[in-house]
Amino acid sequence: MLKLWSMQQQQAASTPGGAKKRVTAAQLRVQKDLSELALGPTMKTEFPNPDDILNFILTIEPDEGLYNGGRFTFDFAINQNFPHEPPKVRCREKIYHPNINLEGNVCLNILREDWKPVLNLHAVIVGLQFLFLEPNASDPLNKIAAEDLKNSRETFKRNVRSSMMGNSVKGETFDRVMK
Amino acid sequence: MADTAMPDSSPPLGAADPRTRWRYLDNILTRKGPFVDEDAILGEPIIDRLSTMKVLFSGAGGLGCEILKNLALSGFKDIHVIDMDTIDVSNLNRQFLFRHVDVGRSKAAVAAEFVQKRVKGVTITPYCGKIQDKDDEYYMQFGLVVCGLDSIEARRWINATLVGMVDGENMDSMKPLIDGGTEGFKGQARVVLPTMTSCIECQLDMHAPRPAVPLCTLATIPRQPQHCIEWAHIIAWEEERKDDTLDTDDPEHITWLYQKALSRATEYGIHGVTYAMTQGVVKNIIPAIASTNAIVAAACCNEAFKLATSTNPCLGFPEQNNYMMYSGDSGVYTYTFEHMKKEDCPVCGDLPKTLHLYPNSTLQELLDSFAERPEAQLKKPTIRTQSTSLYYQSPASLEEKTRPNLVKKLSELVGDGEELAVTDPAFQVTFRFKVAFKK
Ligand SMILES: [Zn+2]
């Protein structure tokens, strides 16, 4: 069997071992995720502090679907527990969407109950993009918008367009998000 | 073994033989049994090694009290203990090294005092603080590291530190890590030989993520009292108190959440929201089970004893079992297996190599040299230190912001001894280097 210690070893060797400042496991993983990120023309990332890759802003500009022509931004906040814990994601604009509430919380399964460490940032970003293509009335976070979508896709579409212009819908005023 | 090591009573005063207390251990340490490693030198040398080997133990909580007691009773005589917490009255039911008068004092200090008093001849050195306060030189002095930590972040940190310390030239730089963890009726004990076997980072998916309820359920159709509390925690707080940072130790904050949750529960006809439940849900408290702690601690200390003495095969050697999981929630079940090392593990996939650099050369020159490295040609390297994004090939915005670094001198960007993490789309693994400036 492999011997772990020489019997003589007692005074630990005083050679200074590794690096003083080590890149953290979360940083290593995010760096890997970022390098594998292949975003199409409708999405881009922005790093307010380029040295901090754990906090960034994602911009999505859907080029089809109900939210076509809008510009939506999300704050990504990743902590040192990543990828054990999912990134925290919040929409920066107040928008009319069944799966995003007025405070910007997002109901996306892989951001919460279905998160697994094997998932990466790419999966999260694709999931967010999908919310704009296929808003989902069965997982409502904004109940009013979900009801609206359930009742009539046409009315919902009109309300989405109106909210995106910065108008008020059903008593709430929304942020203007048109490009 | 920890059990057999327990003395049936304190040795009689003035006992002639100071090893009376250890006679059960001595049976193992002096007799050549069928499982004893052929290289083990039984008797004096092994007893001597056990008593002089420095063991570091971190996490003096529920599991920690058990581990510290067991280590001392297994014959280790030079134990260091790290814990940043102070004793709370709610710890006293299971953290048996603490008494009511100790409330408010450092866990590490009180645990050290208590065990030192009860087990004569053992020296326990406490440190009240975070494991992150200590550097490689500190960790280098130990023969073994045992962890009973309650946070995954702390485990990952100590794991990355021990992996990073390994120097292929010096066998003593490899510190076996024994990690115990419990959650309710479940627990695990595992042994990591840094860089040789699967590490904590390789095993990250073994930690079940905290079960979560879909946000939309919380927002629209709560069914359980916990849903109402989570709603108050995640949604109501954000809506109404956005500017306050939630402090889960602030009774006013918990009371506010409790009242919000209670009125929502009433609205939906749900019963059972209490203050204690609010605290439990918000702080994610999983009730600690004393017997789980005792079982996992015994397993960890058995491994420590076997590693230190070679008197029995232990967990953790390459191509052998390294992970024992225990489950006590429906019957008692244990399963021991080999968790395989991940080739692309960001922590142990590549060993940090020393990189000798001229402080006056530029980052661009360093990147160019990576493309010519014989073992792995990194054509599109992305590179960072802990504090600085040196150069990112992608995403575009990061490339643009880090591009100005390319012309800078290395001495402006990195410190001597700092670690560089280098990734390249052509490789799954992250390469790590320790900077050593040429004089
Ligand atoms: Zn690993």
Coordinates of C-alpha atoms and ligand atoms in Angstrom, one line a residue:
Chain A
M1 CA 0.0 0.0 0.0
L2 CA 1.0 3.5 -0.7
K3 CA 2.7 5.1 2.3
L4 CA 1.4 8.4 3.3
W5 CA 4.0 9.6 5.6
S6 CA 7.6 8.9 6.0
M7 CA 8.0 7.8 9.6
Q8 CA 10.6 10.6 10.1
Q9 CA 8.3 13.3 9.1
Q10 CA 7.4 15.2 12.2
Q11 CA 8.4 18.8 11.8
A12 CA 6.3 19.8 8.9
A13 CA 8.4 20.9 6.0
S14 CA 8.5 24.7 6.1
T15 CA 8.6 25.2 2.4
P16 CA 5.9 27.7 1.7
G17 CA 3.4 25.6 -0.2
G18 CA 1.0 26.9 -2.8
A19 CA -0.3 30.3 -3.8
K20 CA -1.3 32.9 -1.3
K21 CA -4.3 34.1 -3.1
R22 CA -6.2 31.3 -4.8
V23 CA -8.9 31.6 -7.4
T24 CA -12.1 30.3 -5.7
A25 CA -13.9 27.2 -6.8
A26 CA -17.0 29.4 -7.8
Q27 CA -14.8 31.7 -9.9
L28 CA -13.2 28.7 -11.6
R29 CA -16.6 27.3 -12.5
V30 CA -18.0 30.7 -13.6
Q31 CA -15.0 31.2 -15.8
K32 CA -15.6 27.9 -17.4
D33 CA -19.3 28.6 -17.9
L34 CA -18.5 32.0 -19.5
S35 CA -16.1 30.5 -21.9
E36 CA -18.7 28.0 -23.0
L37 CA -21.3 30.7 -23.4
A38 CA -22.4 31.0 -27.0
L39 CA -25.0 33.8 -27.1
G40 CA -26.7 34.6 -30.3
P41 CA -27.2 38.2 -31.6
T42 CA -30.3 38.7 -29.3
M43 CA -28.3 38.5 -26.1
K44 CA -25.3 40.0 -24.5
T45 CA -23.6 40.3 -21.2
E46 CA -22.1 43.4 -19.5
F47 CA -19.7 43.4 -16.5
P48 CA -19.9 46.6 -14.5
N49 CA -16.8 45.5 -12.7
P50 CA -14.8 43.4 -15.1
D51 CA -12.7 41.9 -12.2
D52 CA -15.9 40.5 -10.7
I53 CA -17.3 37.8 -12.9
L54 CA -19.8 36.7 -10.3
N55 CA -22.0 39.8 -10.9
F56 CA -23.1 40.8 -14.4
I57 CA -26.0 42.1 -16.4
L58 CA -27.6 40.1 -19.2
T59 CA -29.5 41.9 -22.0
I60 CA -32.1 40.0 -24.0
E61 CA -33.6 41.6 -27.2
P62 CA -36.1 39.1 -28.5
D63 CA -36.4 39.2 -32.3
E64 CA -39.6 37.2 -32.4
G65 CA -42.7 36.4 -30.3
L66 CA -44.9 38.7 -28.2
Y67 CA -41.9 40.6 -26.8
N68 CA -40.2 41.2 -30.1
G69 CA -38.4 44.6 -30.3
G70 CA -38.0 45.0 -26.5
R71 CA -34.8 45.2 -24.5
F72 CA -34.8 43.4 -21.2
T73 CA -32.0 43.4 -18.7
F74 CA -31.3 41.0 -15.8
D75 CA -29.0 41.2 -12.8
F76 CA -27.1 38.0 -12.3
A77 CA -25.7 37.6 -8.8
I78 CA -23.6 34.4 -8.2
N79 CA -22.3 33.6 -4.7
Q80 CA -19.4 31.5 -3.6
N81 CA -21.7 28.5 -3.2
F82 CA -22.2 28.3 -7.0
P83 CA -22.9 25.8 -8.6
H84 CA -24.3 24.2 -5.5
E85 CA -26.7 27.1 -5.4
P86 CA -28.2 28.6 -8.5
P87 CA -27.4 32.2 -9.6
K88 CA -29.8 34.8 -8.3
V89 CA -31.5 36.5 -11.3
R90 CA -33.7 39.5 -11.3
C91 CA -35.3 41.5 -14.1
R92 CA -34.3 45.2 -13.8
E93 CA -37.4 46.6 -15.6
K94 CA -41.0 46.5 -14.4
I95 CA -42.6 44.4 -17.1
Y96 CA -45.9 42.8 -17.9
H97 CA -45.2 39.1 -18.0
P98 CA -47.0 36.1 -16.4
N99 CA -43.7 34.6 -15.1
I100 CA -42.0 37.7 -13.9
N101 CA -43.5 39.8 -11.1
L102 CA -43.4 43.6 -10.7
E103 CA -40.4 43.3 -8.4
G104 CA -38.5 41.4 -11.1
N105 CA -38.6 38.0 -9.5
V106 CA -38.5 35.3 -12.2
C107 CA -40.4 32.0 -12.0
L108 CA -38.1 29.6 -14.0
N109 CA -37.8 26.1 -12.7
I110 CA -34.0 25.8 -13.1
L111 CA -33.5 28.9 -11.1
R112 CA -35.1 27.3 -8.1
E113 CA -36.6 23.9 -7.6
D114 CA -35.0 22.2 -10.5
W115 CA -31.5 23.6 -10.2
K116 CA -28.6 21.1 -10.3
P117 CA -24.9 21.7 -10.2
V118 CA -24.5 20.2 -13.6
L119 CA -26.5 23.0 -15.1
N120 CA -24.6 26.0 -16.3
L121 CA -25.1 29.7 -17.0
H122 CA -25.9 28.9 -20.6
A123 CA -28.9 26.8 -19.5
V124 CA -30.2 29.6 -17.3
I125 CA -29.8 32.2 -20.0
V126 CA -31.5 30.0 -22.6
G127 CA -34.3 29.5 -20.1
L128 CA -34.8 33.2 -19.7
Q129 CA -34.9 33.8 -23.4
F130 CA -37.5 31.1 -23.7
L131 CA -39.7 33.0 -21.2
F132 CA -40.0 35.8 -23.8
L133 CA -40.8 33.5 -26.6
E134 CA -43.3 31.3 -24.7
P135 CA -44.7 33.0 -21.6
N136 CA -46.3 30.4 -19.6
A137 CA -49.8 31.0 -18.0
S138 CA -49.7 27.8 -15.9
D139 CA -46.7 29.0 -13.7
P140 CA -48.0 32.4 -12.9
L141 CA -46.0 34.9 -10.8
N142 CA -47.9 37.8 -12.1
K143 CA -51.4 36.4 -11.7
I144 CA -53.2 39.2 -13.6
A145 CA -51.0 38.8 -16.6
A146 CA -51.4 35.0 -16.5
E147 CA -55.2 35.3 -16.4
D148 CA -55.1 37.7 -19.2
L149 CA -53.0 35.3 -21.3
K150 CA -55.3 32.4 -20.5
N151 CA -58.4 34.3 -21.4
S152 CA -57.3 35.7 -24.8
R153 CA -53.9 35.6 -26.4
E154 CA -54.9 38.5 -28.6
T155 CA -55.8 40.8 -25.7
F156 CA -52.7 39.7 -23.8
K157 CA -50.6 40.5 -26.8
R158 CA -52.1 44.0 -27.0
N159 CA -51.5 44.6 -23.3
V160 CA -47.9 43.4 -23.6
R161 CA -47.2 45.8 -26.5
S162 CA -48.8 48.6 -24.6
S163 CA -46.8 47.9 -21.4
M164 CA -43.6 47.7 -23.5
M165 CA -44.3 51.3 -24.7
G166 CA -44.4 52.4 -21.1
N167 CA -48.1 52.6 -20.7
S168 CA -50.2 51.4 -17.9
V169 CA -52.1 48.1 -18.0
K170 CA -54.8 47.1 -15.6
G171 CA -53.8 49.9 -13.2
E172 CA -50.0 49.4 -13.2
T173 CA -47.6 51.6 -15.1
F174 CA -44.7 49.7 -16.8
D175 CA -41.2 50.6 -17.8
R176 CA -40.7 51.5 -21.4
V177 CA -38.5 48.7 -22.9
M178 CA -38.6 49.4 -26.6
K179 CA -35.2 49.5 -28.3
Chain B
M1 CA -12.5 1.9 17.3
A2 CA -13.5 5.1 19.0
D3 CA -15.9 3.0 21.0
T4 CA -13.3 0.5 22.2
A5 CA -11.1 3.4 23.0
M6 CA -13.6 4.7 25.5
P7 CA -12.3 4.0 29.0
D8 CA -14.8 2.3 31.3
S9 CA -13.8 4.5 34.1
S10 CA -11.1 7.1 34.8
P11 CA -7.8 5.5 35.6
P12 CA -7.3 5.0 39.3
L13 CA -5.4 7.9 40.9
G14 CA -1.7 7.2 40.9
A15 CA -2.0 4.3 38.5
A16 CA 1.5 3.0 38.0
D17 CA 1.2 2.6 34.2
P18 CA 0.3 5.8 32.4
R19 CA -1.0 3.8 29.5
T20 CA -3.7 2.1 31.5
R21 CA -6.2 4.3 29.9
W22 CA -5.1 3.3 26.5
R23 CA -4.9 -0.4 27.0
Y24 CA -7.6 -1.1 24.4
L25 CA -6.0 1.0 21.9
D26 CA -2.6 -0.6 22.6
N27 CA -4.1 -3.9 21.6
I28 CA -4.5 -2.5 18.1
L29 CA -1.3 -0.6 18.1
T30 CA 1.0 -3.4 19.2
R31 CA -0.5 -6.6 17.7
K32 CA 0.0 -7.8 14.2
G33 CA -3.6 -8.5 13.1
P34 CA -4.6 -9.8 9.7
F35 CA -5.6 -6.4 8.4
V36 CA -2.5 -4.5 9.6
D37 CA -0.6 -2.9 6.7
E38 CA 2.6 -4.8 6.0
D39 CA 4.6 -1.5 6.3
A40 CA 3.2 -0.6 9.7
I41 CA 5.8 -0.5 12.4
L42 CA 3.8 -1.6 15.4
G43 CA 4.5 -0.7 19.0
E44 CA 6.5 2.4 20.1
P45 CA 6.9 4.0 16.7
I46 CA 3.2 3.9 15.9
I47 CA 2.2 5.0 19.4
D48 CA 4.7 7.8 19.1
R49 CA 3.4 9.0 15.7
L50 CA -0.2 9.0 16.9
S51 CA 0.8 11.2 19.9
T52 CA 3.0 13.6 17.9
M53 CA 1.0 14.0 14.7
K54 CA -0.7 17.4 14.6
V55 CA -4.4 17.1 13.7
L56 CA -6.5 20.0 12.6
F57 CA -10.1 19.9 13.2
S58 CA -12.6 22.5 12.1
G59 CA -16.2 23.0 13.1
A60 CA -16.9 22.6 16.8
G61 CA -20.7 22.3 16.5
G62 CA -22.9 19.3 17.1
L63 CA -20.8 16.9 15.0
G64 CA -17.7 18.7 16.1
C65 CA -18.2 18.0 19.8
E66 CA -18.3 14.3 19.0
I67 CA -15.3 14.4 16.7
L68 CA -13.1 16.3 19.1
K69 CA -13.9 13.9 22.0
N70 CA -13.3 10.9 19.7
L71 CA -10.0 12.2 18.4
A72 CA -8.7 12.8 21.9
L73 CA -9.9 9.4 23.0
S74 CA -8.3 7.8 19.9
G75 CA -4.8 8.7 21.1
F76 CA -4.2 11.9 19.1
K77 CA -2.4 14.3 21.5
D78 CA -1.8 17.4 19.5
I79 CA -5.1 18.7 18.2
H80 CA -5.9 22.1 16.8
V81 CA -9.5 23.3 16.6
I82 CA -11.0 26.1 14.6
D83 CA -14.5 27.5 14.9
M84 CA -15.7 31.0 14.5
D85 CA -19.0 30.6 16.4
T86 CA -19.9 31.4 20.0
I87 CA -22.1 29.2 22.1
D88 CA -25.8 29.8 21.9
V89 CA -28.2 28.5 24.5
S90 CA -30.0 26.4 21.8
N91 CA -26.7 24.4 21.3
L92 CA -26.7 22.9 24.7
N93 CA -29.0 20.0 24.1
R94 CA -26.5 18.2 21.8
Q95 CA -23.2 20.1 21.9
F96 CA -22.3 18.3 25.1
L97 CA -18.9 20.0 25.7
F98 CA -20.8 23.2 26.5
R99 CA -22.6 24.2 29.7
H100 CA -25.0 27.0 30.5
V101 CA -22.2 29.2 31.9
D102 CA -20.4 29.0 28.6
V103 CA -23.1 30.7 26.6
G104 CA -21.6 33.5 24.6
R105 CA -18.0 32.1 24.7
S106 CA -16.0 30.8 21.8
K107 CA -16.9 27.2 20.8
A108 CA -13.4 26.4 19.9
A109 CA -12.0 27.7 23.3
V110 CA -14.6 26.0 25.5
A111 CA -14.4 22.7 23.6
A112 CA -10.6 22.7 23.8
E113 CA -10.7 23.4 27.6
F114 CA -13.3 20.7 28.3
V115 CA -11.6 17.9 26.4
Q116 CA -8.2 18.9 27.6
K117 CA -9.4 18.6 31.2
R118 CA -11.1 15.3 30.7
V119 CA -8.4 13.6 28.6
K120 CA -5.1 14.0 30.4
G121 CA -2.0 14.4 28.2
V122 CA -3.8 15.9 25.2
T123 CA -3.1 19.4 24.1
I124 CA -5.8 21.2 22.2
T125 CA -5.1 24.5 20.7
P126 CA -8.2 26.6 19.9
Y127 CA -8.6 29.3 17.3
C128 CA -11.7 31.3 17.3
G129 CA -12.1 32.5 13.7
K130 CA -12.6 31.4 10.1
I131 CA -10.6 28.7 8.4
Q132 CA -10.1 31.3 5.7
D133 CA -8.1 33.4 8.1
K134 CA -5.2 30.9 7.9
D135 CA -2.7 30.5 5.1
D136 CA -0.9 27.6 3.5
E137 CA 2.0 27.8 6.0
Y138 CA -0.5 27.2 8.8
Y139 CA -2.1 24.2 7.1
M140 CA 1.2 22.8 6.2
Q141 CA 2.0 21.9 9.8
F142 CA -0.7 19.3 10.1
G143 CA -0.6 15.6 9.3
L144 CA -4.4 15.3 8.9
V145 CA -7.3 17.6 8.5
V146 CA -10.7 16.6 9.9
C147 CA -13.8 18.7 9.1
G148 CA -17.2 18.8 10.7
L149 CA -18.3 21.9 8.9
D150 CA -21.9 22.9 8.4
S151 CA -21.3 25.0 5.2
I152 CA -20.6 23.8 1.7
E153 CA -18.7 27.0 1.0
A154 CA -16.3 26.3 3.9
R155 CA -15.8 22.7 2.7
R156 CA -15.0 23.8 -0.8
W157 CA -12.5 26.4 0.5
I158 CA -10.6 24.0 2.7
N159 CA -10.6 21.4 -0.2
A160 CA -9.3 23.9 -2.7
T161 CA -6.7 25.0 -0.2
L162 CA -5.4 21.5 0.5
V163 CA -5.4 20.5 -3.2
G164 CA -3.6 23.7 -4.1
M165 CA -0.9 23.0 -1.4
V166 CA 0.1 19.7 -2.9
D167 CA 3.7 19.8 -4.2
G168 CA 4.6 16.7 -6.2
E169 CA 8.2 16.9 -4.9
N170 CA 7.2 16.8 -1.2
M171 CA 4.9 14.0 -0.1
D172 CA 4.3 15.8 3.2
S173 CA 2.5 18.5 1.4
M174 CA -0.4 16.1 0.8
K175 CA -2.8 16.4 3.8
P176 CA -5.5 13.8 3.9
L177 CA -8.9 15.4 4.4
I178 CA -11.6 13.6 6.4
D179 CA -15.0 15.2 6.0
G180 CA -18.0 14.5 8.0
G181 CA -21.4 16.0 7.5
T182 CA -24.9 15.4 8.8
E183 CA -28.3 16.6 7.9
G184 CA -31.1 15.3 10.1
F185 CA -31.1 11.5 9.8
K186 CA -28.6 11.5 7.0
G187 CA -24.9 11.8 7.0
Q188 CA -21.6 11.0 5.3
A189 CA -18.0 10.4 6.1
R190 CA -15.4 10.6 3.3
V191 CA -11.7 10.7 2.9
V192 CA -9.9 12.8 0.3
L193 CA -6.3 12.4 -0.6
P194 CA -5.9 15.8 -2.3
T195 CA -5.0 15.4 -6.0
M196 CA -4.9 11.6 -5.8
T197 CA -8.5 10.9 -5.2
S198 CA -11.9 12.5 -5.9
C199 CA -12.1 15.8 -4.0
I200 CA -15.0 17.7 -2.4
E201 CA -15.4 19.7 -5.7
C202 CA -15.6 16.4 -7.7
Q203 CA -18.3 15.3 -5.3
L204 CA -20.3 18.6 -5.3
D205 CA -23.4 16.9 -6.8
M206 CA -23.5 14.5 -3.8
H207 CA -24.9 17.4 -1.7
A208 CA -28.6 17.4 -2.3
P209 CA -29.6 21.0 -3.2
R210 CA -32.0 22.5 -0.7
P211 CA -35.5 21.4 -1.7
A212 CA -37.4 24.4 -3.1
V213 CA -41.0 25.1 -3.9
P214 CA -41.6 26.8 -7.3
L215 CA -41.9 30.5 -7.0
C216 CA -45.2 30.6 -8.7
T217 CA -46.7 28.1 -6.1
L218 CA -45.6 30.5 -3.4
A219 CA -47.0 33.4 -5.2
T220 CA -50.4 32.0 -6.2
I221 CA -51.4 28.7 -4.6
P222 CA -49.8 28.2 -1.2
R223 CA -50.7 24.9 0.3
Q224 CA -48.5 24.6 3.3
P225 CA -47.6 26.9 6.2
Q226 CA -44.0 26.8 4.9
H227 CA -45.2 28.2 1.6
C228 CA -46.6 31.2 3.3
I229 CA -43.4 31.8 5.2
E230 CA -41.3 31.4 2.0
W231 CA -43.7 33.9 0.3
A232 CA -43.1 36.4 3.1
H233 CA -39.4 35.8 2.9
I234 CA -38.9 36.0 -0.8
I235 CA -41.8 38.1 -2.2
A236 CA -43.4 40.2 0.5
W237 CA -40.1 41.5 2.0
E238 CA -39.0 42.6 -1.5
E239 CA -42.2 44.3 -2.1
E240 CA -42.5 46.2 1.1
R241 CA -39.1 46.5 2.7
K242 CA -36.8 46.5 -0.3
D243 CA -34.4 49.0 1.3
D244 CA -33.8 46.9 4.4
T245 CA -31.3 44.0 4.2
L246 CA -33.0 41.0 5.8
D247 CA -31.1 39.9 8.8
T248 CA -32.3 36.4 9.9
D249 CA -30.8 37.0 13.4
D250 CA -32.9 40.2 13.9
P251 CA -36.0 39.3 15.9
E252 CA -37.9 42.3 14.5
H253 CA -37.3 41.0 11.0
I254 CA -38.4 37.5 11.9
T255 CA -41.5 38.8 13.7
W256 CA -42.4 40.9 10.6
L257 CA -42.1 37.8 8.3
Y258 CA -44.0 35.7 10.8
Q259 CA -46.9 38.2 10.9
K260 CA -46.9 38.4 7.1
A261 CA -46.9 34.7 6.7
L262 CA -49.6 34.3 9.4
S263 CA -52.0 36.7 7.7
R264 CA -51.4 35.0 4.3
A265 CA -52.0 31.6 5.9
T266 CA -55.3 32.9 7.3
E267 CA -56.3 34.2 3.9
Y268 CA -55.8 30.8 2.4
G269 CA -57.1 28.8 5.3
I270 CA -53.8 27.2 6.2
H271 CA -52.9 26.4 9.8
G272 CA -49.6 25.9 11.5
V273 CA -47.5 29.0 10.9
T274 CA -45.5 29.7 14.1
Y275 CA -42.6 32.0 15.0
A276 CA -40.3 29.0 15.5
M277 CA -41.3 27.6 12.1
T278 CA -40.7 31.0 10.5
Q279 CA -37.2 31.0 12.0
G280 CA -36.6 27.5 10.9
V281 CA -37.7 28.1 7.3
V282 CA -35.9 31.4 6.9
K283 CA -32.7 30.2 8.3
N284 CA -33.0 26.8 6.7
I285 CA -32.6 24.9 9.9
I286 CA -32.7 21.2 9.6
P287 CA -33.1 19.6 13.1
A288 CA -29.8 18.1 14.2
I289 CA -30.1 14.5 15.4
A290 CA -27.6 13.6 18.1
S291 CA -27.3 9.9 17.0
T292 CA -26.5 10.8 13.4
N293 CA -23.7 13.1 14.7
A294 CA -22.4 10.3 16.9
I295 CA -22.3 7.7 14.1
V296 CA -20.7 10.0 11.5
A297 CA -18.2 11.3 14.0
A298 CA -17.2 7.8 15.0
A299 CA -16.7 6.9 11.3
C300 CA -14.6 10.0 10.7
C301 CA -12.4 9.3 13.7
N302 CA -12.0 5.7 12.8
E303 CA -10.6 6.8 9.4
A304 CA -8.3 9.3 11.1
F305 CA -7.0 6.6 13.4
K306 CA -6.5 4.1 10.6
L307 CA -4.8 6.7 8.3
A308 CA -2.4 7.7 11.1
T309 CA -1.5 4.2 12.2
S310 CA -2.0 1.9 9.1
T311 CA -3.5 -0.7 11.5
N312 CA -6.4 -1.3 9.3
P313 CA -7.4 -0.5 5.7
C314 CA -9.0 2.9 5.5
L315 CA -11.2 4.8 3.1
G316 CA -9.6 7.0 0.5
F317 CA -6.8 5.2 -1.3
P318 CA -6.9 5.5 -5.1
E319 CA -9.2 2.9 -6.7
Q320 CA -10.7 2.0 -3.3
N321 CA -13.8 3.2 -1.5
N322 CA -13.7 6.7 -0.3
Y323 CA -17.2 7.7 0.6
M324 CA -19.5 6.3 3.2
M325 CA -23.1 7.5 3.3
Y326 CA -25.4 6.8 6.2
S327 CA -29.1 7.1 6.3
G328 CA -31.2 6.6 9.4
D329 CA -34.6 7.8 8.4
S330 CA -36.1 4.5 7.5
G331 CA -34.2 1.8 9.2
V332 CA -30.5 2.1 9.2
Y333 CA -28.6 2.0 6.0
T334 CA -25.0 2.6 5.0
Y335 CA -23.4 2.4 1.6
T336 CA -19.7 2.7 1.0
F337 CA -18.4 3.3 -2.5
E338 CA -15.7 4.8 -4.6
H339 CA -16.5 8.3 -5.8
M340 CA -14.5 8.7 -9.0
K341 CA -12.3 11.7 -9.5
K342 CA -13.6 14.0 -12.2
E343 CA -11.1 14.5 -15.0
D344 CA -12.3 18.0 -15.5
C345 CA -12.8 19.0 -11.9
P346 CA -12.0 22.7 -11.7
V347 CA -10.1 22.2 -8.4
C348 CA -8.2 18.9 -8.7
G349 CA -8.4 18.4 -12.5
D350 CA -5.0 20.1 -12.9
L351 CA -2.3 20.5 -10.3
P352 CA -1.1 24.1 -9.9
K353 CA 2.4 24.3 -11.5
T354 CA 4.9 26.9 -10.7
L355 CA 5.3 29.3 -13.5
H356 CA 8.6 31.3 -13.6
L357 CA 7.9 34.7 -15.2
Y358 CA 9.8 37.8 -15.9
P359 CA 8.0 40.7 -14.0
N360 CA 8.7 43.0 -17.0
S361 CA 7.2 40.8 -19.7
T362 CA 3.7 41.7 -20.8
L363 CA 0.5 39.7 -20.4
Q364 CA 0.4 39.3 -24.2
E365 CA 3.8 37.6 -24.1
L366 CA 2.5 35.3 -21.3
L367 CA -0.5 34.4 -23.4
D368 CA 1.7 33.7 -26.4
S369 CA 3.9 31.4 -24.4
F370 CA 0.8 29.4 -23.4
A371 CA 0.3 28.6 -27.0
E372 CA 3.7 27.0 -27.1
R373 CA 3.6 25.0 -23.9
P374 CA 4.6 21.4 -24.7
E375 CA 2.0 19.6 -22.5
A376 CA -1.0 21.6 -23.5
Q377 CA -1.1 24.2 -26.2
L378 CA -3.5 26.9 -25.1
K379 CA -4.4 28.8 -28.2
K380 CA -7.2 30.9 -26.8
P381 CA -6.5 31.2 -23.1
T382 CA -8.7 33.1 -20.7
I383 CA -6.8 34.0 -17.5
R384 CA -7.6 35.4 -14.1
T385 CA -6.3 35.7 -10.6
Q386 CA -8.5 35.7 -7.5
S387 CA -8.9 39.5 -7.6
T388 CA -8.4 40.4 -11.3
S389 CA -9.8 39.3 -14.6
L390 CA -6.6 39.5 -16.6
Y391 CA -7.9 38.6 -20.0
Y392 CA -11.1 37.0 -21.2
Q393 CA -11.5 35.7 -24.7
S394 CA -15.3 35.9 -24.3
P395 CA -18.0 37.2 -23.7
A396 CA -17.3 40.1 -26.0
S397 CA -17.9 42.8 -23.4
L398 CA -15.4 41.2 -21.0
E399 CA -12.9 40.8 -23.8
E400 CA -13.1 44.5 -24.5
K401 CA -12.7 45.5 -20.9
T402 CA -9.8 43.2 -20.3
R403 CA -8.0 43.9 -23.6
P404 CA -6.0 46.9 -22.2
N405 CA -4.3 44.5 -19.8
L406 CA -2.5 42.8 -22.6
V407 CA 0.1 45.4 -22.9
K408 CA 0.7 45.8 -19.2
K409 CA 3.6 44.4 -17.4
L410 CA 2.9 41.2 -15.4
S411 CA 4.3 42.9 -12.3
E412 CA 1.5 45.4 -12.5
L413 CA -1.1 42.7 -12.7
V414 CA -0.2 39.9 -10.5
G415 CA 1.7 39.4 -7.2
D416 CA 4.5 36.9 -6.6
G417 CA 3.0 33.7 -5.4
E418 CA -0.5 34.4 -6.7
E419 CA -2.5 31.8 -8.5
L420 CA -3.5 32.0 -12.1
A421 CA -6.5 30.1 -13.5
V422 CA -6.3 29.5 -17.2
T423 CA -9.1 28.1 -19.3
D424 CA -9.2 27.3 -23.0
P425 CA -12.1 26.2 -25.1
A426 CA -10.1 23.3 -26.4
F427 CA -9.7 21.9 -22.9
Q428 CA -12.3 20.8 -20.3
V429 CA -9.9 21.2 -17.5
T430 CA -8.9 24.5 -15.9
F431 CA -5.1 24.9 -15.7
R432 CA -3.6 26.5 -12.6
F433 CA -0.3 28.1 -12.1
K434 CA 1.5 29.7 -9.2
V435 CA 3.4 32.8 -10.2
A436 CA 7.1 32.9 -9.3
F437 CA 8.8 36.0 -10.5
K438 CA 12.4 35.6 -11.8
K439 CA 14.7 37.9 -10.0
Ligands
ZN1 ZN -11.8 17.4 -7.7

